[in-house]
Amino acid sequence: MRALLWLVLALTAGLSDAQAPARFSFAIVGDAPYNAREEALFAQMLDEINQENVAFVVHVGDIKSGASPCSDELYEQRKRMFQASRYPFIFVPGDNEWTDCHRKSAGSYDPLERLAKLRQVFYAGEMSLGQNTLKLARQSDYPGTDARFREYRENARWVVDGVLFMGLNVPGSNNNFGRTPQMNAEHEERGEANAEWLRQGFELARNNSYAAVFVFIQANPDFDLPFLRRVNRADGYAALKQELLAHTLAFGKPVVLVHGDTHHFRIDQPLFDPATLKRVEQFTRIESFGSPFVDWIKVTIDPDHPKLFFLRTGRPANFSQPF
């Protein structure tokens, strides 16, 4: 069996028994499959996940390589692959399947037309993908949603045992910012929709005394950018990082951002408060595996675990590390 990573998160310090979530797990995958070889590995990985006990599976985007065609046929093939999941399967869109589809090798598509197609194929109803499904609250259909945000079907939210989960359309390639005026306008409008979905989600979490909030996006938002400014590039994630900081500080409980994009598994705490220059301890980032490494992460939320974080691999060496 390939390496299996476990992350146990004790989220309930200071909570009453009524507020504490029950123990449950979910799976994270991302940035795969990119080619025929990885398609076979991805199917094998789903078979492995199907043998586990998880509440749902989240794919954090990039379901194809940036150079492969953004065709209707590929989208439908990927949907059939995801439907093989025994568990509810939630897919967060990445840059390879819409923002980068303007590339000649990807078919020279209009990115906005491809995003509309993704919504038609993967986000048509209120239920998740998978053999067993999960009802999702979609921004497009949420009561009171601003009319401007009615098309954002991919922005979803769900709750399991007192923990709130949110998916946002935040892709790589600098969040679709800085290429053309049309794409900059798209970036601006989507940023407003994402900001509103985040605000509503954290308000819901506070009002219901949820134990934690998980946010899933595709892009690595470059947390080091304010300190290591990259030349000739505006930061397409600046607003998102400011929003995450404000919401995390106001929430006062664990917030976990899960993303893919740079294909480097990691777990760290990269968010700093500029007012104090201190690390925000209740904020954690998890980055998924990515091509050519087709692997997955199992996250277990356990109110009885003594450590805040505990990471264990399934390798023969049985590496373990508390956090």
GROMACS .gro file of C-alpha atoms in nm:
model
  323
    1MET     CA    1   0.000   0.000   0.000
    2ARG     CA    2   0.119   0.352  -0.076
    3ALA     CA    3   0.198   0.591   0.206
    4LEU     CA    4  -0.111   0.689   0.397
    5LEU     CA    5  -0.098   1.005   0.604
    6TRP     CA    6  -0.313   1.058   0.909
    7LEU     CA    7  -0.376   1.391   1.072
    8VAL     CA    8  -0.554   1.386   1.405
    9LEU     CA    9  -0.690   1.721   1.514
   10ALA     CA   10  -0.813   1.782   1.868
   11LEU     CA   11  -1.046   2.074   1.820
   12THR     CA   12  -1.252   2.095   2.132
   13ALA     CA   13  -1.042   2.237   2.414
   14GLY     CA   14  -1.272   2.447   2.625
   15LEU     CA   15  -1.592   2.320   2.463
   16SER     CA   16  -1.878   2.159   2.647
   17ASP     CA   17  -1.967   1.797   2.579
   18ALA     CA   18  -2.274   1.915   2.387
   19GLN     CA   19  -2.056   2.120   2.152
   20ALA     CA   20  -1.783   1.865   2.101
   21PRO     CA   21  -1.788   1.681   1.767
   22ALA     CA   22  -1.785   1.306   1.748
   23ARG     CA   23  -1.475   1.142   1.602
   24PHE     CA   24  -1.484   1.119   1.223
   25SER     CA   25  -1.244   1.124   0.929
   26PHE     CA   26  -1.232   1.254   0.574
   27ALA     CA   27  -0.994   1.224   0.279
   28ILE     CA   28  -0.804   1.487   0.079
   29VAL     CA   29  -0.677   1.437  -0.276
   30GLY     CA   30  -0.555   1.685  -0.536
   31ASP     CA   31  -0.352   1.774  -0.846
   32ALA     CA   32  -0.418   1.441  -1.017
   33PRO     CA   33  -0.459   1.258  -1.243
   34TYR     CA   34  -0.244   1.427  -1.507
   35ASN     CA   35  -0.194   1.142  -1.757
   36ALA     CA   36  -0.295   0.783  -1.836
   37ARG     CA   37  -0.050   0.636  -1.585
   38GLU     CA   38  -0.188   0.856  -1.309
   39GLU     CA   39  -0.545   0.773  -1.408
   40ALA     CA   40  -0.474   0.411  -1.319
   41LEU     CA   41  -0.306   0.515  -0.992
   42PHE     CA   42  -0.593   0.747  -0.908
   43ALA     CA   43  -0.848   0.468  -0.958
   44GLN     CA   44  -0.638   0.244  -0.733
   45MET     CA   45  -0.621   0.520  -0.472
   46LEU     CA   46  -0.999   0.560  -0.476
   47ASP     CA   47  -1.031   0.187  -0.423
   48GLU     CA   48  -0.808   0.221  -0.114
   49ILE     CA   49  -1.014   0.511   0.020
   50ASN     CA   50  -1.330   0.309  -0.040
   51GLN     CA   51  -1.195   0.048   0.202
   52GLU     CA   52  -1.152   0.309   0.475
   53ASN     CA   53  -1.415   0.465   0.699
   54VAL     CA   54  -1.443   0.830   0.596
   55ALA     CA   55  -1.731   1.077   0.591
   56PHE     CA   56  -1.639   1.232   0.254
   57VAL     CA   57  -1.358   1.296   0.004
   58VAL     CA   58  -1.244   1.639  -0.118
   59HIS     CA   59  -1.046   1.693  -0.438
   60VAL     CA   60  -0.873   2.032  -0.415
   61GLY     CA   61  -0.849   2.087  -0.790
   62ASP     CA   62  -0.635   2.033  -1.098
   63ILE     CA   63  -0.799   1.718  -1.233
   64LYS     CA   64  -0.576   1.732  -1.544
   65SER     CA   65  -0.240   1.873  -1.645
   66GLY     CA   66  -0.213   2.232  -1.761
   67ALA     CA   67  -0.105   2.117  -2.107
   68SER     CA   68  -0.382   1.865  -2.173
   69PRO     CA   69  -0.702   1.965  -2.359
   70CYS     CA   70  -0.988   2.114  -2.156
   71SER     CA   71  -1.239   1.907  -2.349
   72ASP     CA   72  -1.596   1.815  -2.265
   73GLU     CA   73  -1.495   1.451  -2.300
   74LEU     CA   74  -1.222   1.483  -2.036
   75TYR     CA   75  -1.459   1.653  -1.790
   76GLU     CA   76  -1.713   1.375  -1.833
   77GLN     CA   77  -1.444   1.108  -1.794
   78ARG     CA   78  -1.324   1.267  -1.471
   79LYS     CA   79  -1.678   1.286  -1.340
   80ARG     CA   80  -1.726   0.914  -1.403
   81MET     CA   81  -1.398   0.850  -1.219
   82PHE     CA   82  -1.509   1.055  -0.918
   83GLN     CA   83  -1.847   0.881  -0.911
   84ALA     CA   84  -1.660   0.557  -0.828
   85SER     CA   85  -1.603   0.697  -0.479
   86ARG     CA   86  -1.802   0.503  -0.222
   87TYR     CA   87  -1.821   0.821  -0.017
   88PRO     CA   88  -1.950   1.171  -0.096
   89PHE     CA   89  -1.699   1.335  -0.330
   90ILE     CA   90  -1.659   1.715  -0.341
   91PHE     CA   91  -1.448   1.875  -0.614
   92VAL     CA   92  -1.301   2.226  -0.584
   93PRO     CA   93  -1.203   2.365  -0.929
   94GLY     CA   94  -0.841   2.439  -1.016
   95ASP     CA   95  -0.661   2.650  -1.274
   96ASN     CA   96  -0.579   2.360  -1.508
   97GLU     CA   97  -0.946   2.299  -1.577
   98TRP     CA   98  -1.055   2.657  -1.648
   99THR     CA   99  -0.827   2.960  -1.598
  100ASP     CA  100  -0.541   2.805  -1.798
  101CYS     CA  101  -0.758   2.663  -2.075
  102HIS     CA  102  -0.665   2.961  -2.295
  103ARG     CA  103  -0.330   2.793  -2.357
  104LYS     CA  104  -0.286   2.655  -2.708
  105SER     CA  105  -0.190   2.311  -2.577
  106ALA     CA  106  -0.507   2.308  -2.364
  107GLY     CA  107  -0.727   2.386  -2.664
  108SER     CA  108  -0.732   2.769  -2.674
  109TYR     CA  109  -1.066   2.780  -2.494
  110ASP     CA  110  -1.235   3.081  -2.338
  111PRO     CA  111  -1.175   3.029  -1.963
  112LEU     CA  112  -1.519   3.165  -1.870
  113GLU     CA  113  -1.689   2.925  -2.110
  114ARG     CA  114  -1.493   2.637  -1.957
  115LEU     CA  115  -1.594   2.746  -1.606
  116ALA     CA  116  -1.956   2.744  -1.716
  117LYS     CA  117  -1.905   2.391  -1.849
  118LEU     CA  118  -1.750   2.278  -1.520
  119ARG     CA  119  -2.055   2.409  -1.338
  120GLN     CA  120  -2.281   2.215  -1.572
  121VAL     CA  121  -2.089   1.887  -1.537
  122PHE     CA  122  -1.978   1.885  -1.171
  123TYR     CA  123  -2.211   2.123  -0.984
  124ALA     CA  124  -2.553   2.078  -1.143
  125GLY     CA  125  -2.749   1.973  -0.833
  126GLU     CA  126  -2.746   2.023  -0.460
  127MET     CA  127  -2.583   1.686  -0.391
  128SER     CA  128  -2.215   1.594  -0.397
  129LEU     CA  129  -2.067   1.342  -0.635
  130GLY     CA  130  -2.001   0.983  -0.523
  131GLN     CA  131  -2.203   0.665  -0.478
  132ASN     CA  132  -2.327   0.794  -0.143
  133THR     CA  133  -2.397   1.165  -0.159
  134LEU     CA  134  -2.396   1.459   0.076
  135LYS     CA  135  -2.632   1.756   0.051
  136LEU     CA  136  -2.435   2.076  -0.001
  137ALA     CA  137  -2.536   2.437   0.051
  138ARG     CA  138  -2.434   2.612  -0.272
  139GLN     CA  139  -2.379   2.986  -0.287
  140SER     CA  140  -2.588   3.005  -0.603
  141ASP     CA  141  -2.895   2.872  -0.425
  142TYR     CA  142  -2.841   2.991  -0.069
  143PRO     CA  143  -3.130   3.197   0.073
  144GLY     CA  144  -3.060   3.566   0.047
  145THR     CA  145  -2.763   3.528  -0.186
  146ASP     CA  146  -2.680   3.848  -0.374
  147ALA     CA  147  -2.808   3.823  -0.732
  148ARG     CA  148  -2.452   3.890  -0.852
  149PHE     CA  149  -2.338   3.559  -0.704
  150ARG     CA  150  -2.611   3.331  -0.839
  151GLU     CA  151  -2.372   3.162  -1.083
  152TYR     CA  152  -2.122   3.045  -0.818
  153ARG     CA  153  -2.246   2.688  -0.785
  154GLU     CA  154  -1.895   2.562  -0.709
  155ASN     CA  155  -1.881   2.752  -0.380
  156ALA     CA  156  -2.025   2.502  -0.133
  157ARG     CA  157  -2.065   2.448   0.239
  158TRP     CA  158  -2.149   2.153   0.463
  159VAL     CA  159  -2.141   2.059   0.832
  160VAL     CA  160  -2.041   1.729   0.993
  161ASP     CA  161  -2.065   1.678   1.371
  162GLY     CA  162  -2.015   2.039   1.469
  163VAL     CA  163  -1.740   2.123   1.217
  164LEU     CA  164  -1.802   2.356   0.921
  165PHE     CA  165  -1.648   2.288   0.579
  166MET     CA  166  -1.634   2.539   0.292
  167GLY     CA  167  -1.515   2.510  -0.068
  168LEU     CA  168  -1.417   2.821  -0.265
  169ASN     CA  169  -1.320   2.878  -0.629
  170VAL     CA  170  -0.966   3.014  -0.578
  171PRO     CA  171  -0.745   2.879  -0.860
  172GLY     CA  172  -0.375   2.893  -0.929
  173SER     CA  173  -0.217   3.114  -1.195
  174ASN     CA  174  -0.239   3.407  -0.952
  175ASN     CA  175  -0.614   3.366  -0.900
  176ASN     CA  176  -0.680   3.457  -1.266
  177PHE     CA  177  -0.542   3.805  -1.210
  178GLY     CA  178  -0.295   4.002  -1.420
  179ARG     CA  179  -0.341   3.844  -1.766
  180THR     CA  180  -0.616   4.043  -1.942
  181PRO     CA  181  -0.867   4.313  -1.840
  182GLN     CA  182  -1.151   4.064  -1.888
  183MET     CA  183  -0.989   3.812  -1.654
  184ASN     CA  184  -0.911   4.087  -1.402
  185ALA     CA  185  -1.281   4.174  -1.397
  186GLU     CA  186  -1.365   3.806  -1.342
  187HIS     CA  187  -1.111   3.792  -1.059
  188GLU     CA  188  -1.269   4.094  -0.892
  189GLU     CA  189  -1.625   3.966  -0.910
  190ARG     CA  190  -1.533   3.615  -0.794
  191GLY     CA  191  -1.332   3.767  -0.509
  192GLU     CA  192  -1.642   3.949  -0.391
  193ALA     CA  193  -1.844   3.626  -0.408
  194ASN     CA  194  -1.576   3.435  -0.216
  195ALA     CA  195  -1.554   3.708   0.047
  196GLU     CA  196  -1.928   3.693   0.104
  197TRP     CA  197  -1.928   3.312   0.123
  198LEU     CA  198  -1.646   3.322   0.378
  199ARG     CA  199  -1.822   3.588   0.582
  200GLN     CA  200  -2.147   3.391   0.590
  201GLY     CA  201  -1.965   3.069   0.675
  202PHE     CA  202  -1.777   3.212   0.970
  203GLU     CA  203  -2.091   3.386   1.094
  204LEU     CA  204  -2.270   3.050   1.082
  205ALA     CA  205  -1.981   2.886   1.269
  206ARG     CA  206  -1.987   3.148   1.544
  207ASN     CA  207  -2.367   3.147   1.580
  208ASN     CA  208  -2.376   2.769   1.610
  209SER     CA  209  -2.064   2.734   1.829
  210TYR     CA  210  -1.899   2.504   1.575
  211ALA     CA  211  -1.569   2.358   1.689
  212ALA     CA  212  -1.365   2.445   1.379
  213VAL     CA  213  -1.377   2.569   1.021
  214PHE     CA  214  -1.209   2.401   0.723
  215VAL     CA  215  -1.167   2.599   0.399
  216PHE     CA  216  -1.078   2.419   0.075
  217ILE     CA  217  -0.926   2.600  -0.225
  218GLN     CA  218  -0.699   2.494  -0.511
  219ALA     CA  219  -0.434   2.764  -0.510
  220ASN     CA  220  -0.132   2.800  -0.288
  221PRO     CA  221  -0.195   3.161  -0.179
  222ASP     CA  222   0.173   3.243  -0.126
  223PHE     CA  223   0.174   3.325   0.244
  224ASP     CA  224   0.537   3.435   0.220
  225LEU     CA  225   0.466   3.697  -0.046
  226PRO     CA  226   0.433   3.998   0.186
  227PHE     CA  227   0.778   3.920   0.328
  228LEU     CA  228   0.950   3.801   0.009
  229ARG     CA  229   0.796   4.031  -0.252
  230ARG     CA  230   0.819   3.885  -0.600
  231VAL     CA  231   0.910   4.130  -0.872
  232ASN     CA  232   0.671   4.219  -1.154
  233ARG     CA  233   0.375   4.038  -0.998
  234ALA     CA  234   0.072   4.173  -0.819
  235ASP     CA  235  -0.060   3.939  -0.551
  236GLY     CA  236  -0.388   3.788  -0.667
  237TYR     CA  237  -0.444   3.637  -0.321
  238ALA     CA  238  -0.387   3.946  -0.106
  239ALA     CA  239  -0.755   4.005  -0.029
  240LEU     CA  240  -0.816   3.638   0.053
  241LYS     CA  241  -0.529   3.630   0.301
  242GLN     CA  242  -0.654   3.943   0.473
  243GLU     CA  243  -1.002   3.792   0.498
  244LEU     CA  244  -0.870   3.463   0.638
  245LEU     CA  245  -0.669   3.651   0.898
  246ALA     CA  246  -0.962   3.865   1.011
  247HIS     CA  247  -1.206   3.573   1.027
  248THR     CA  248  -0.959   3.347   1.209
  249LEU     CA  249  -0.886   3.607   1.476
  250ALA     CA  250  -1.255   3.681   1.524
  251PHE     CA  251  -1.353   3.313   1.536
  252GLY     CA  252  -1.095   3.225   1.802
  253LYS     CA  253  -1.104   2.852   1.731
  254PRO     CA  254  -0.912   2.630   1.488
  255VAL     CA  255  -0.925   2.725   1.120
  256VAL     CA  256  -0.767   2.492   0.864
  257LEU     CA  257  -0.696   2.592   0.504
  258VAL     CA  258  -0.653   2.298   0.266
  259HIS     CA  259  -0.509   2.356  -0.081
  260GLY     CA  260  -0.309   2.195  -0.361
  261ASP     CA  261  -0.136   2.369  -0.653
  262THR     CA  262   0.236   2.338  -0.575
  263HIS     CA  263   0.242   1.958  -0.534
  264HIS     CA  264   0.427   1.960  -0.203
  265PHE     CA  265   0.269   1.787   0.096
  266ARG     CA  266   0.304   2.002   0.403
  267ILE     CA  267   0.133   2.099   0.724
  268ASP     CA  268   0.233   2.427   0.886
  269GLN     CA  269   0.110   2.752   1.039
  270PRO     CA  270   0.208   3.019   0.785
  271LEU     CA  271  -0.031   3.301   0.880
  272PHE     CA  272   0.113   3.598   1.069
  273ASP     CA  273  -0.073   3.888   1.226
  274PRO     CA  274   0.093   4.207   1.096
  275ALA     CA  275  -0.032   4.397   1.399
  276THR     CA  276   0.167   4.178   1.638
  277LEU     CA  277   0.416   4.012   1.398
  278LYS     CA  278   0.323   3.686   1.568
  279ARG     CA  279   0.215   3.358   1.416
  280VAL     CA  280  -0.160   3.294   1.431
  281GLU     CA  281  -0.155   2.971   1.628
  282GLN     CA  282  -0.514   2.864   1.558
  283PHE     CA  283  -0.461   2.875   1.179
  284THR     CA  284  -0.315   2.570   1.003
  285ARG     CA  285  -0.243   2.505   0.637
  286ILE     CA  286  -0.247   2.157   0.480
  287GLU     CA  287  -0.122   2.112   0.124
  288SER     CA  288  -0.216   1.794  -0.059
  289PHE     CA  289   0.006   1.564  -0.261
  290GLY     CA  290   0.018   1.625  -0.636
  291SER     CA  291   0.142   1.481  -0.962
  292PRO     CA  292   0.358   1.277  -1.004
  293PHE     CA  293   0.275   1.164  -0.647
  294VAL     CA  294  -0.081   1.028  -0.655
  295ASP     CA  295  -0.157   0.987  -0.287
  296TRP     CA  296  -0.404   1.099  -0.025
  297ILE     CA  297  -0.434   1.239   0.325
  298LYS     CA  298  -0.670   1.116   0.593
  299VAL     CA  299  -0.781   1.378   0.844
  300THR     CA  300  -0.937   1.257   1.166
  301ILE     CA  301  -1.112   1.501   1.397
  302ASP     CA  302  -1.091   1.356   1.745
  303PRO     CA  303  -1.207   1.549   2.054
  304ASP     CA  304  -1.030   1.303   2.284
  305HIS     CA  305  -0.681   1.318   2.127
  306PRO     CA  306  -0.423   1.473   2.365
  307LYS     CA  307  -0.223   1.650   2.095
  308LEU     CA  308  -0.338   1.939   1.878
  309PHE     CA  309  -0.192   1.770   1.573
  310PHE     CA  310  -0.062   1.421   1.518
  311LEU     CA  311   0.084   1.309   1.188
  312ARG     CA  312   0.146   0.944   1.111
  313THR     CA  313   0.249   0.771   0.791
  314GLY     CA  314   0.165   0.422   0.680
  315ARG     CA  315   0.518   0.353   0.568
  316PRO     CA  316   0.702   0.055   0.720
  317ALA     CA  317   0.911   0.297   0.923
  318ASN     CA  318   0.586   0.410   1.091
  319PHE     CA  319   0.704   0.769   1.117
  320SER     CA  320   0.502   0.978   1.360
  321GLN     CA  321   0.524   1.339   1.471
  322PRO     CA  322   0.309   1.534   1.716
  323PHE     CA  323   0.239   1.903   1.653
   0.00000   0.00000   0.00000
